Amino acid sequence: MSQQNLLVELFVEELPPKALKKLGEAFSNTLFETLKLQGLSAENSVVTSFATPRRLAAHMTAIAAQAKDKQISQKLMPVSVGLDANGNATPALIKRLNGMGLDETAVSQLTKQMDGKNEALFLEVTQKGAVLNDGLQKAIEEAIQKLPIPKVMTYQLADGWSSVNFVRPAHGLIALHGSDIVATSALGLNAGNQTQGHRFEAASANVVIKNADSYAEQLKTEGAVIASFAERRAEIVRQLTAAAAREGLKPIDDEALLDEVTALVERPNVLLGQFEEIYLEVPQECLILTMKANQKYFPLLDSNNKLTNKFLIVSNICPTDPSAVIGGNERVVRPRLADAKFFFDQDRKKTLESRITSLEKVVYHNKLGSQGQRTERVGTIAKAIGQQLGGAELAAKAGLAAQLAKTDLITDMVGEFPELQGIMGRYYAQHEGLDNEVAFAIEDHYKPRFAGDDLPRNQAGLTVALADKLETLVGLFSIGEKPTGDKDPFALRRQALGIIRMLIESKLPLAFEQLIHDVLSAFEHDATNTAATVQAIKEFCFDRLSVNLRENGATAQEVDAVLSLDPALLSEIPQRLAAVRTFAELAEAPALAAANKRVSNILKKVEGEIQAQVNVSLLQEPAEIALNNALITVKPEADQQFESGDYTSSLKALAALKAPVDDFFDNVMVNAEDTALKANRLGLLATLHQTMNRVADLSKLAG
């Protein structure tokens, strides 16, 4: 069948900019995959996506006018139903064949094949290959139906009676196979070869596409449109960089904003605007946010990453004299900046401390009280943690930072820009002359906000952030608000990971279980459920930790070996895990892990407590004497390395036990008839078990 390149374009009214990139990719990929499933594409076919504010399109290479015919084996019915005892066709089989347009002569063409446990009758039929007209119609319908549309709208068609649902009203459809129009339709439109170019810059109102391959070039030259999302984005980056360089500055780096402006223009033209320097008195985060979020501008920074009074506008038009466009944008941004300055000036008239009482009016959770009550709890927890980590000085700083951390929530600036919570608290604290460590702790107590985010930059910040996240996690668990499945409305998984990261990466010497107990004591709760709540929180956090460690390259067995010992200090886990991974590479590791598992199983079956003690006078067999002698040598060395924190050397020392352990199990009967002998041998195994499992439970490595 003849193969030619295929182009499909859906011409629409302006699409939602934040969704455009995904819409373009989904449209082209679904079109291509549906054609591929029907056998209309070739092995070397390639799809190219196009997406602008007013169009979704796809260019596909090597698409056939008709797919090849296929031989398929169609199951009819079980042999026992289709043929009688003499092998003749039953009425049921004849009826089925008639329904397929065949008569009794087709019975001789049937084959018998096993279908599960029964034999069935199959008919070999030739399935005609799909025709492009039908195949493309199906593909377009599928692509429209599967678009990840944020919100559908219903609109009337030109006939005034019919209505259709789509993301925006559609006004044109192109379907070209080479230069031939493919007879398809969608959303009340029949396919043709005409589209429209840029709203204001196109050379002519309509662009007639000559063939599938000339689409992008014709749109560019005749329609003043860069159809490719990626090409348009790259052009914006090029113009932004060049315009900034001419001023000796650099544009702010924001991938999401770049994607959004790419989805707002069809022919980008970057222009330079500026505002009065007086507005630079406002914290730059406020100005940057209002320019990006409200106006889609790119603020310009100097070599020290300080905001300047210049910004870049990505315009959709290219007038000979751009002064009107620049002036209009400067006029629009000025009130936004004036609002930010007003909020900043007004907020500084009140101290953060004076706002604390207002937190009582802000509801945190109906079972956990107000933000004011929550602030008191966080303060109590922060002081206790600060006392442990740095004595009275750190406790005082952490307590003050915790007390003021949420007060910026009721400032005008954060009311307008919630993204600035914490940041504005730091600015207002510095304005009041508070200690810088306290000011930065107010900003940093939200960190880490997401995976890969920075940790708080000082000890006070670390203390308050830990207290804040622990209060959230423990408080919500205590009232039964636990994540279920993929639902986590209070982002407790993120809170748990933040706690884990701070404890581990900052090497905080805080016992995890005791920490949960201490935090729980800050709440009014049913004391009878304390143990269950603590256990549930531990399991939840250890699950998060386990996933995190596996994502960073550790095996499930290695992680299980470390976590099953329930280490008190999470800060030790990386060293323990590194030691286990090094141990696992030793030649002796598999045998020792298997032996350890065997020892664990033997000890589990014994009733009562076994003392890890050995009576040397009761040792009889050479193998048990040799194992005891090996333990006398190895145990002190392994224990010494363990106590000094050198977990890797501690585990490596165990390699010397392989031969005596193997010899012991080959030649010694543990369950001897003599009870004293049996107890002594169990004591020897308990000593071995104790020696081997201080860093991690090595039996878990045996699978």
XYZ file of C-alpha atoms in Angstrom:
703
model
C 0.000 0.000 0.000
C 1.266 3.510 -0.786
C 2.789 5.326 2.120
C 2.830 9.095 2.541
C 3.225 11.501 5.413
C 0.081 12.512 7.260
C -0.858 15.827 8.864
C -3.788 16.456 11.205
C -4.567 19.900 12.662
C -7.421 20.979 14.889
C -7.796 24.772 14.767
C -9.450 26.162 17.905
C -9.943 29.255 20.050
C -7.241 30.054 22.625
C -6.413 26.955 24.674
C -5.667 27.026 28.438
C -1.943 27.908 28.602
C -0.966 25.784 31.606
C -2.388 22.683 29.901
C -1.224 23.328 26.322
C 2.016 21.323 26.410
C 0.246 18.215 27.730
C -2.674 18.673 25.325
C -0.317 18.830 22.334
C 1.627 15.743 23.364
C -1.512 13.746 24.210
C -3.244 14.681 20.935
C -0.333 13.629 18.696
C 0.562 10.510 20.683
C -3.012 9.167 20.782
C -3.465 9.824 17.051
C -0.261 7.972 16.242
C -0.847 5.047 18.606
C -4.402 4.490 17.302
C -3.182 4.453 13.681
C -0.368 2.109 14.701
C -2.798 -0.346 16.342
C -4.737 -0.463 13.070
C -1.569 -1.296 11.110
C -1.548 1.994 9.200
C 1.929 3.103 10.316
C 5.312 1.604 9.452
C 8.076 0.451 11.809
C 10.081 3.581 11.030
C 7.112 5.982 11.329
C 7.791 9.069 13.448
C 5.296 11.484 15.019
C 5.976 15.204 15.535
C 3.740 17.247 17.810
C 2.691 20.863 17.215
C 0.856 23.008 19.751
C 0.142 26.744 19.771
C -2.499 28.739 21.654
C -4.873 28.216 18.694
C -4.033 24.789 17.318
C -3.179 21.169 18.093
C -1.485 19.266 15.283
C 0.518 16.146 14.499
C 2.765 15.196 11.581
C 3.283 11.444 11.073
C 5.651 9.847 8.578
C 5.077 6.732 6.454
C 1.320 6.286 6.922
C -0.373 3.832 4.535
C -3.591 4.531 2.598
C -4.701 1.032 3.591
C -3.268 -1.436 6.083
C -2.202 -4.905 4.940
C -4.725 -7.723 5.134
C -4.268 -10.042 8.112
C -4.833 -13.761 8.513
C -6.606 -14.375 11.799
C -7.761 -17.547 13.459
C -11.319 -17.060 14.736
C -12.715 -19.370 17.405
C -16.235 -20.589 16.621
C -17.284 -23.084 19.338
C -16.147 -26.266 21.161
C -15.821 -29.365 18.934
C -18.354 -31.173 21.133
C -20.958 -28.521 20.274
C -20.089 -28.015 16.593
C -19.716 -31.633 15.448
C -21.875 -34.685 16.156
C -20.587 -38.199 16.942
C -20.058 -38.871 13.217
C -18.056 -35.693 12.688
C -20.829 -33.891 10.849
C -21.749 -30.256 11.423
C -24.458 -29.626 13.999
C -27.281 -27.117 13.424
C -25.536 -24.780 15.890
C -22.365 -24.727 13.755
C -24.278 -24.246 10.482
C -26.207 -21.355 12.022
C -22.938 -19.717 13.135
C -21.401 -20.115 9.674
C -24.542 -18.691 8.016
C -24.307 -15.697 10.326
C -20.793 -15.104 8.945
C -22.018 -15.310 5.327
C -20.739 -18.892 4.808
C -22.481 -22.179 4.058
C -21.837 -25.876 4.893
C -18.958 -26.095 2.419
C -16.866 -24.034 4.885
C -16.951 -26.925 7.409
C -14.066 -28.662 5.595
C -11.931 -25.493 6.067
C -12.279 -25.516 9.857
C -9.361 -26.581 12.044
C -9.323 -28.150 15.493
C -7.120 -26.566 18.177
C -6.853 -26.919 21.926
C -8.502 -24.070 23.784
C -7.610 -24.537 27.432
C -8.670 -28.049 28.379
C -11.158 -28.438 25.519
C -10.783 -28.784 21.772
C -12.425 -26.019 19.733
C -13.218 -25.297 16.087
C -11.385 -22.386 14.453
C -11.884 -20.688 11.096
C -8.932 -19.136 9.290
C -10.181 -15.831 7.875
C -8.577 -12.934 6.067
C -9.239 -9.645 7.799
C -9.199 -6.720 5.396
C -6.713 -4.022 6.342
C -8.117 -0.762 7.707
C -8.627 2.059 5.192
C -7.036 5.398 6.184
C -10.357 7.302 5.967
C -11.921 5.026 8.582
C -8.730 4.528 10.583
C -8.056 8.250 10.864
C -11.674 8.966 11.785
C -11.346 6.511 14.666
C -7.941 7.970 15.658
C -9.229 11.575 15.724
C -12.267 10.615 17.808
C -10.006 8.691 20.199
C -7.505 11.574 20.445
C -10.253 14.097 21.247
C -11.874 11.808 23.799
C -8.592 11.062 25.605
C -7.306 14.649 25.804
C -6.431 15.566 29.421
C -8.849 18.495 29.344
C -8.895 20.563 32.580
C -12.489 21.712 32.003
C -14.862 20.934 29.108
C -17.168 23.549 27.592
C -20.325 22.971 25.559
C -20.960 25.152 22.510
C -23.398 25.270 19.590
C -22.417 24.404 16.045
C -23.133 26.614 13.046
C -26.494 24.891 12.372
C -27.809 26.410 15.589
C -29.226 23.078 16.808
C -26.355 20.728 17.485
C -23.870 21.185 20.319
C -20.532 19.526 21.111
C -18.183 19.342 24.096
C -14.550 20.352 23.857
C -11.956 22.377 25.726
C -12.559 25.403 23.449
C -14.705 25.970 20.306
C -13.064 24.388 17.245
C -13.187 26.200 13.876
C -11.132 24.104 11.482
C -9.836 20.611 10.762
C -7.001 19.622 8.418
C -6.307 16.022 7.400
C -3.725 15.677 4.606
C -2.187 12.424 3.382
C 0.588 13.818 1.263
C -1.353 16.500 -0.594
C -4.662 14.593 -0.578
C -7.450 15.548 1.817
C -8.599 12.586 3.938
C -12.396 12.552 4.262
C -12.868 12.729 8.030
C -14.813 14.915 10.441
C -14.773 15.955 14.090
C -16.633 18.383 16.354
C -19.009 19.233 13.496
C -16.147 20.076 11.117
C -15.209 18.378 7.830
C -11.522 18.008 7.096
C -9.923 20.301 4.526
C -6.522 21.842 3.828
C -7.076 25.379 5.168
C -6.047 26.932 8.462
C -5.507 30.420 9.841
C -2.224 32.036 10.772
C -1.409 34.608 13.447
C -4.355 36.789 14.539
C -2.508 40.035 13.751
C 0.746 39.207 11.953
C -0.306 36.761 9.183
C 0.272 37.827 5.548
C -3.236 36.611 4.641
C -6.283 35.535 6.634
C -6.190 31.903 5.444
C -3.243 29.604 4.820
C -3.812 26.782 2.307
C -1.507 23.907 3.254
C -0.047 22.349 0.082
C 0.954 19.027 1.611
C 1.642 17.379 4.958
C 5.358 18.250 4.894
C 4.947 21.978 4.153
C 2.740 22.665 7.200
C 5.305 24.055 9.655
C 7.159 26.105 7.027
C 3.988 27.584 5.489
C 2.664 28.562 8.899
C 5.955 30.299 9.634
C 6.279 32.176 6.332
C 2.629 32.818 5.426
C 0.982 32.646 8.825
C 3.683 34.195 11.069
C 3.280 31.263 13.472
C 5.951 28.990 14.977
C 3.860 25.811 15.229
C 6.295 23.694 17.274
C 6.005 24.211 21.036
C 9.660 23.231 21.555
C 10.913 25.503 18.748
C 8.858 28.434 20.036
C 10.149 27.869 23.573
C 13.752 27.776 22.342
C 13.180 31.028 20.432
C 11.836 32.698 23.591
C 14.900 31.527 25.567
C 17.188 32.882 22.832
C 15.455 36.281 22.810
C 15.308 36.497 26.629
C 19.026 35.738 26.934
C 19.972 38.223 24.213
C 17.776 41.034 25.598
C 19.109 40.517 29.145
C 22.715 40.390 27.919
C 22.291 43.774 26.215
C 21.550 45.209 29.676
C 24.343 43.229 31.378
C 21.698 41.318 33.351
C 20.141 37.828 33.433
C 16.482 36.728 33.325
C 15.052 34.783 36.242
C 15.163 31.017 35.713
C 11.623 29.602 35.802
C 10.761 26.579 33.651
C 7.026 26.663 34.480
C 6.757 30.352 33.511
C 8.659 29.624 30.297
C 6.187 26.858 29.399
C 3.261 29.148 30.188
C 4.394 32.086 28.017
C 5.232 29.634 25.206
C 1.571 28.603 25.405
C 0.410 32.253 25.253
C 2.132 33.362 22.042
C 2.352 32.111 18.456
C 5.146 34.460 17.389
C 7.231 35.595 20.377
C 8.769 39.035 20.526
C 10.707 39.901 23.712
C 10.616 43.541 24.826
C 12.297 45.382 27.710
C 10.236 47.240 30.329
C 11.119 48.995 33.570
C 9.561 50.459 36.714
C 10.477 53.108 39.290
C 13.402 52.163 41.553
C 11.445 53.145 44.681
C 9.620 49.807 44.456
C 12.927 47.970 44.992
C 12.556 48.849 48.689
C 9.997 46.017 48.804
C 11.499 42.518 49.315
C 12.392 41.174 45.900
C 10.463 37.918 46.442
C 7.216 39.973 46.524
C 8.016 41.885 43.326
C 9.223 38.788 41.488
C 6.105 36.847 42.465
C 3.669 39.555 41.374
C 5.489 40.063 38.053
C 5.609 36.337 37.308
C 2.233 35.216 38.632
C 0.072 38.160 37.572
C 1.813 39.581 34.495
C 3.913 36.668 33.149
C 7.012 38.895 32.992
C 10.603 37.776 33.409
C 12.262 39.941 36.106
C 15.932 40.749 35.449
C 18.635 40.103 38.055
C 22.129 41.511 38.388
C 25.304 39.433 38.818
C 24.583 39.123 42.576
C 21.068 37.764 41.915
C 19.558 41.026 43.132
C 16.396 42.230 41.429
C 16.715 45.273 39.183
C 13.961 47.641 38.040
C 13.930 46.065 34.576
C 11.891 43.163 33.259
C 11.232 41.330 29.985
C 7.848 41.033 28.301
C 7.116 38.178 25.879
C 4.734 39.824 23.421
C 2.653 38.105 20.723
C 3.026 40.980 18.254
C 5.981 42.645 16.502
C 5.113 46.311 15.824
C 7.662 48.536 14.108
C 7.465 50.893 17.077
C 7.051 48.808 20.253
C 6.829 51.827 22.602
C 3.032 51.551 22.950
C 3.282 47.857 23.908
C 6.092 48.527 26.388
C 4.296 51.570 27.840
C 1.077 49.585 28.259
C 2.834 46.814 30.130
C 4.702 49.264 32.359
C 1.416 50.992 33.149
C -0.215 47.674 34.069
C 2.575 46.449 36.364
C 2.847 49.706 38.341
C -0.380 49.247 40.395
C 0.686 45.681 41.233
C 4.004 46.905 42.582
C 2.302 49.790 44.388
C -0.008 47.265 46.120
C 2.996 45.198 47.216
C 4.695 48.326 48.603
C 1.519 49.338 50.435
C 1.162 45.885 52.032
C 4.829 45.899 53.050
C 4.622 49.370 54.605
C 1.368 48.602 56.442
C 2.586 45.244 57.787
C 5.699 46.834 59.315
C 3.558 49.123 61.468
C 2.749 46.131 63.722
C 5.260 43.814 65.374
C 5.095 40.072 64.872
C 4.659 39.615 68.614
C 1.546 41.814 68.586
C -0.018 39.455 66.042
C 0.309 36.317 68.210
C -3.109 36.813 69.850
C -4.758 36.972 66.396
C -3.657 33.381 65.747
C -6.308 32.294 68.281
C -8.953 33.320 65.725
C -7.471 31.093 62.996
C -8.810 27.524 63.087
C -6.166 24.858 62.580
C -8.287 21.702 63.014
C -11.603 21.325 64.809
C -10.144 18.547 67.013
C -6.749 20.216 67.542
C -7.777 23.796 68.163
C -6.571 27.095 66.732
C -3.277 28.146 65.184
C -2.598 29.877 68.497
C -2.886 26.607 70.421
C -0.794 24.888 67.804
C 1.879 27.582 68.111
C 2.072 26.953 71.866
C 2.546 23.215 71.291
C 5.240 23.771 68.641
C 6.981 26.204 70.994
C 7.005 23.673 73.845
C 8.350 20.937 71.555
C 10.962 23.264 69.988
C 12.274 24.328 73.418
C 12.591 20.700 74.532
C 14.451 19.685 71.334
C 16.610 22.838 71.510
C 17.577 22.027 75.105
C 18.738 18.550 74.024
C 20.669 19.800 70.997
C 22.216 23.030 72.251
C 21.239 23.840 75.797
C 19.415 26.911 77.111
C 20.624 29.309 74.383
C 19.298 27.207 71.491
C 16.112 26.425 73.440
C 15.436 30.158 73.885
C 16.049 31.009 70.215
C 13.983 28.048 68.984
C 11.184 28.927 71.400
C 11.026 32.540 70.183
C 11.175 31.522 66.496
C 8.394 28.955 67.053
C 6.266 31.577 68.804
C 6.576 33.988 65.847
C 6.764 31.466 62.963
C 3.069 31.602 61.989
C 2.391 35.278 62.727
C 3.022 36.360 59.120
C -0.027 34.312 58.075
C -2.190 37.225 59.199
C -0.197 39.960 57.459
C -1.613 41.713 54.378
C 1.299 40.591 52.188
C 0.876 36.874 52.930
C -2.895 37.285 52.629
C -2.324 38.453 49.054
C 0.592 36.106 48.286
C 0.327 32.911 50.404
C 3.477 31.579 48.704
C 5.487 34.139 50.713
C 4.639 32.672 54.143
C 7.819 32.319 56.177
C 9.752 34.578 53.810
C 7.812 37.668 54.932
C 8.094 36.561 58.558
C 11.881 36.668 58.167
C 11.812 40.170 56.607
C 9.539 41.540 59.324
C 11.674 39.931 62.067
C 14.815 41.509 60.594
C 13.028 44.865 60.346
C 12.292 44.617 64.088
C 15.970 43.933 64.793
C 15.501 40.345 65.974
C 18.488 37.976 66.000
C 19.285 36.830 62.436
C 19.288 33.213 63.567
C 15.704 33.625 64.815
C 14.673 35.489 61.636
C 16.029 32.782 59.324
C 14.469 30.089 61.541
C 11.053 31.727 60.936
C 11.579 31.451 57.168
C 13.146 27.997 57.230
C 10.710 26.231 59.540
C 8.670 25.150 56.481
C 11.706 23.362 54.999
C 12.149 20.852 53.500
C 8.897 21.568 51.635
C 9.410 18.909 48.929
C 11.835 16.154 47.912
C 15.263 17.619 47.236
C 14.522 20.925 48.999
C 17.220 22.473 51.197
C 17.192 21.815 54.932
C 16.973 24.777 57.368
C 20.229 26.737 57.339
C 20.839 26.965 61.118
C 20.250 24.979 64.315
C 17.337 27.143 65.463
C 15.619 26.668 62.079
C 16.286 22.941 62.189
C 14.834 22.710 65.699
C 11.645 24.639 64.856
C 11.153 22.821 61.527
C 11.478 19.466 63.305
C 9.077 20.556 66.043
C 6.557 21.897 63.499
C 6.534 18.734 61.389
C 6.449 16.424 64.411
C 3.522 18.375 65.881
C 1.613 18.026 62.597
C 2.344 14.322 62.170
C 1.804 13.245 65.775
C -1.222 15.507 66.296
C -3.099 14.256 63.248
C -2.223 10.607 63.956
C -3.484 11.042 67.524
C -6.975 11.938 66.231
C -6.999 9.190 63.578
C -6.249 11.384 60.534
C -3.924 8.927 58.779
C -3.234 8.773 55.033
C -5.203 6.056 53.238
C -4.182 4.702 49.836
C -3.224 7.619 47.612
C -5.201 10.105 49.740
C -3.042 12.272 51.968
C -4.918 15.568 52.462
C -2.550 16.832 55.180
C 0.631 15.843 53.250
C 1.766 13.629 56.144
C 4.018 11.542 53.902
C 5.914 14.708 53.000
C 6.075 15.718 56.672
C 7.442 12.290 57.616
C 10.135 12.462 54.924
C 11.087 15.943 56.114
C 11.514 14.671 59.695
C 13.564 11.693 58.490
C 15.810 13.871 56.310
C 16.514 16.333 59.121
C 17.321 13.600 61.656
C 19.585 11.705 59.243
C 21.262 14.417 57.152
C 21.879 16.732 60.120
C 23.026 13.737 62.236
C 20.792 14.766 65.141
C 21.403 12.620 68.262
C 17.682 12.294 69.049
C 16.129 8.889 69.814
C 13.188 8.632 67.397
C 10.702 6.704 69.537
C 11.359 8.886 72.591
C 10.892 11.960 70.392
C 7.404 10.768 69.387
C 6.537 10.068 73.045
C 7.690 13.567 74.053
C 5.694 15.236 71.269
C 2.569 13.196 72.079
C 2.725 14.453 75.662
C 2.078 17.993 74.344
C -1.435 16.905 73.274
C -4.526 16.074 75.272
C -5.074 12.452 74.298
C -6.245 9.101 75.581
C -3.189 7.767 77.464
C -4.359 4.183 76.918
C -3.722 4.596 73.174
C -0.224 6.083 73.543
C 1.679 2.886 72.711
C -0.515 2.145 69.680
C -0.206 5.730 68.360
C 3.585 5.752 68.796
C 3.873 2.380 67.026
C 1.626 3.528 64.150
C 3.725 6.692 63.641
C 6.974 4.706 63.768
C 5.731 2.189 61.205
C 4.483 4.990 58.949
C 7.826 6.816 59.078
C 9.855 3.611 58.651
C 7.770 2.748 55.575
C 8.630 6.176 54.088
C 12.285 5.673 55.032
C 12.361 2.181 53.536
C 10.996 3.430 50.201
C 13.448 6.329 50.215
C 16.461 4.088 50.900
C 15.445 1.654 48.138
C 15.016 4.545 45.682
C 18.606 5.528 46.511
C 20.006 2.147 45.478
C 19.749 -0.170 48.508
C 18.068 -3.568 48.090
C 14.938 -4.505 50.030
C 16.939 -7.138 51.977
C 19.653 -4.637 52.974
C 17.076 -2.100 54.142
C 15.123 -4.769 56.022
C 18.323 -5.969 57.714
C 18.995 -2.489 59.134
C 15.447 -1.370 59.955
C 14.334 -4.639 61.551
C 16.685 -3.897 64.484
C 14.637 -0.729 65.089
C 17.681 1.580 65.520
C 17.014 4.291 68.102
C 18.998 6.945 66.219
C 17.918 7.405 62.592
C 21.147 9.335 62.048
C 23.043 6.018 62.283
C 21.074 4.322 59.511
C 23.233 5.459 56.533
C 26.426 4.126 58.227
C 24.711 0.862 59.154
C 23.366 0.464 55.627
C 26.783 1.211 54.092
C 28.317 -1.416 56.411
C 25.708 -4.005 55.378
C 26.309 -3.286 51.685
C 30.065 -3.711 52.157
C 29.511 -6.921 54.157
C 27.205 -8.302 51.446
C 30.111 -8.112 48.959
C 32.346 -10.370 51.090
C 32.810 -13.929 49.883
C 31.802 -15.204 53.337
C 28.575 -13.147 53.457
C 26.069 -15.610 51.898
C 27.135 -18.492 54.147
C 27.159 -16.317 57.291
C 23.736 -14.835 56.447
C 22.296 -18.326 55.895
C 23.857 -19.548 59.159
C 22.481 -16.523 60.970
C 19.009 -17.321 59.677
C 19.416 -20.912 60.858
C 20.524 -19.725 64.314
C 17.540 -17.325 64.496
C 15.116 -20.125 63.642
C 16.660 -22.480 66.253
C 16.509 -19.824 68.989
C 12.914 -18.865 68.111
C 11.725 -22.431 68.712
C 13.197 -22.598 72.209
C 10.787 -21.914 75.058
C 11.941 -19.519 77.743
C 14.848 -17.094 77.810
C 18.277 -18.156 76.596
C 21.308 -16.574 78.231
C 24.130 -15.642 75.856
C 26.628 -17.428 78.092
C 28.933 -20.409 77.588
C 30.269 -22.837 80.198
C 33.648 -23.788 78.709
C 33.812 -26.991 80.794
C 30.692 -28.317 79.027
C 32.145 -27.911 75.511
C 32.911 -31.405 74.152
C 33.015 -31.478 70.370
C 36.102 -29.978 68.655
C 33.791 -27.892 66.389
C 31.993 -26.211 69.306
C 35.302 -25.560 71.082
C 36.653 -24.001 67.862
C 33.554 -21.809 67.436
C 33.768 -20.613 71.050
C 37.492 -19.813 70.626
C 36.707 -17.894 67.410
C 33.993 -15.901 69.223
C 36.424 -15.105 72.081
C 38.715 -13.547 69.443
C 36.141 -11.967 67.121
C 33.490 -10.691 69.567
C 35.681 -8.138 71.425
C 37.020 -6.791 68.129
C 33.539 -6.533 66.529
C 32.095 -4.957 69.695
C 34.928 -2.438 69.963
C 34.457 -1.355 66.329
C 30.679 -1.136 66.894
C 31.035 1.050 69.989
C 33.398 3.393 68.124
C 30.798 3.736 65.321
C 32.865 1.892 62.694
C 30.050 -0.419 61.614
C 31.790 -1.539 58.433
C 34.856 -2.860 60.282
C 32.572 -4.432 62.904
C 30.808 -6.497 60.220
C 34.020 -7.280 58.349
C 35.426 -8.831 61.537
C 32.655 -11.454 61.338
C 34.206 -12.990 58.197
C 36.560 -14.994 60.432
C 33.528 -16.879 61.832
C 32.527 -18.514 58.535
C 34.694 -21.653 58.787
C 34.009 -22.408 62.489
C 30.249 -21.756 62.035
C 30.065 -24.092 59.008
C 32.073 -26.723 60.934
C 29.776 -26.378 63.948
C 26.595 -27.056 61.996
C 28.237 -29.961 60.121
C 29.475 -31.755 63.255
C 27.514 -30.687 66.351
C 24.025 -31.743 67.425
C 22.490 -28.701 69.146
C 19.462 -30.506 70.548
C 21.494 -33.012 72.565
C 19.689 -35.378 74.948
C 21.731 -34.042 77.870
C 19.812 -30.879 78.902
C 22.915 -29.124 80.308
C 24.796 -29.800 77.064
C 21.837 -28.577 74.999
C 21.476 -25.387 77.092
C 25.202 -24.671 76.751
C 25.106 -25.086 72.981
C 22.054 -22.803 72.767
C 24.000 -20.293 74.888
C 26.858 -20.540 72.385
C 24.435 -19.883 69.487
C 22.856 -16.982 71.395
C 26.338 -15.457 71.835
C 26.973 -15.947 68.110
C 23.596 -14.381 67.271
C 24.249 -11.412 69.539
C 27.727 -10.872 68.054
C 26.516 -10.984 64.453
C 23.392 -8.841 64.746
C 24.450 -5.614 66.449
C 24.749 -3.546 63.246
C 21.908 -5.255 61.372
C 19.895 -8.461 61.298
C 22.109 -10.371 58.867
C 19.576 -13.212 58.562
C 17.493 -10.874 56.358
C 20.237 -10.999 53.718
C 19.600 -14.714 53.277
C 16.233 -13.963 51.667
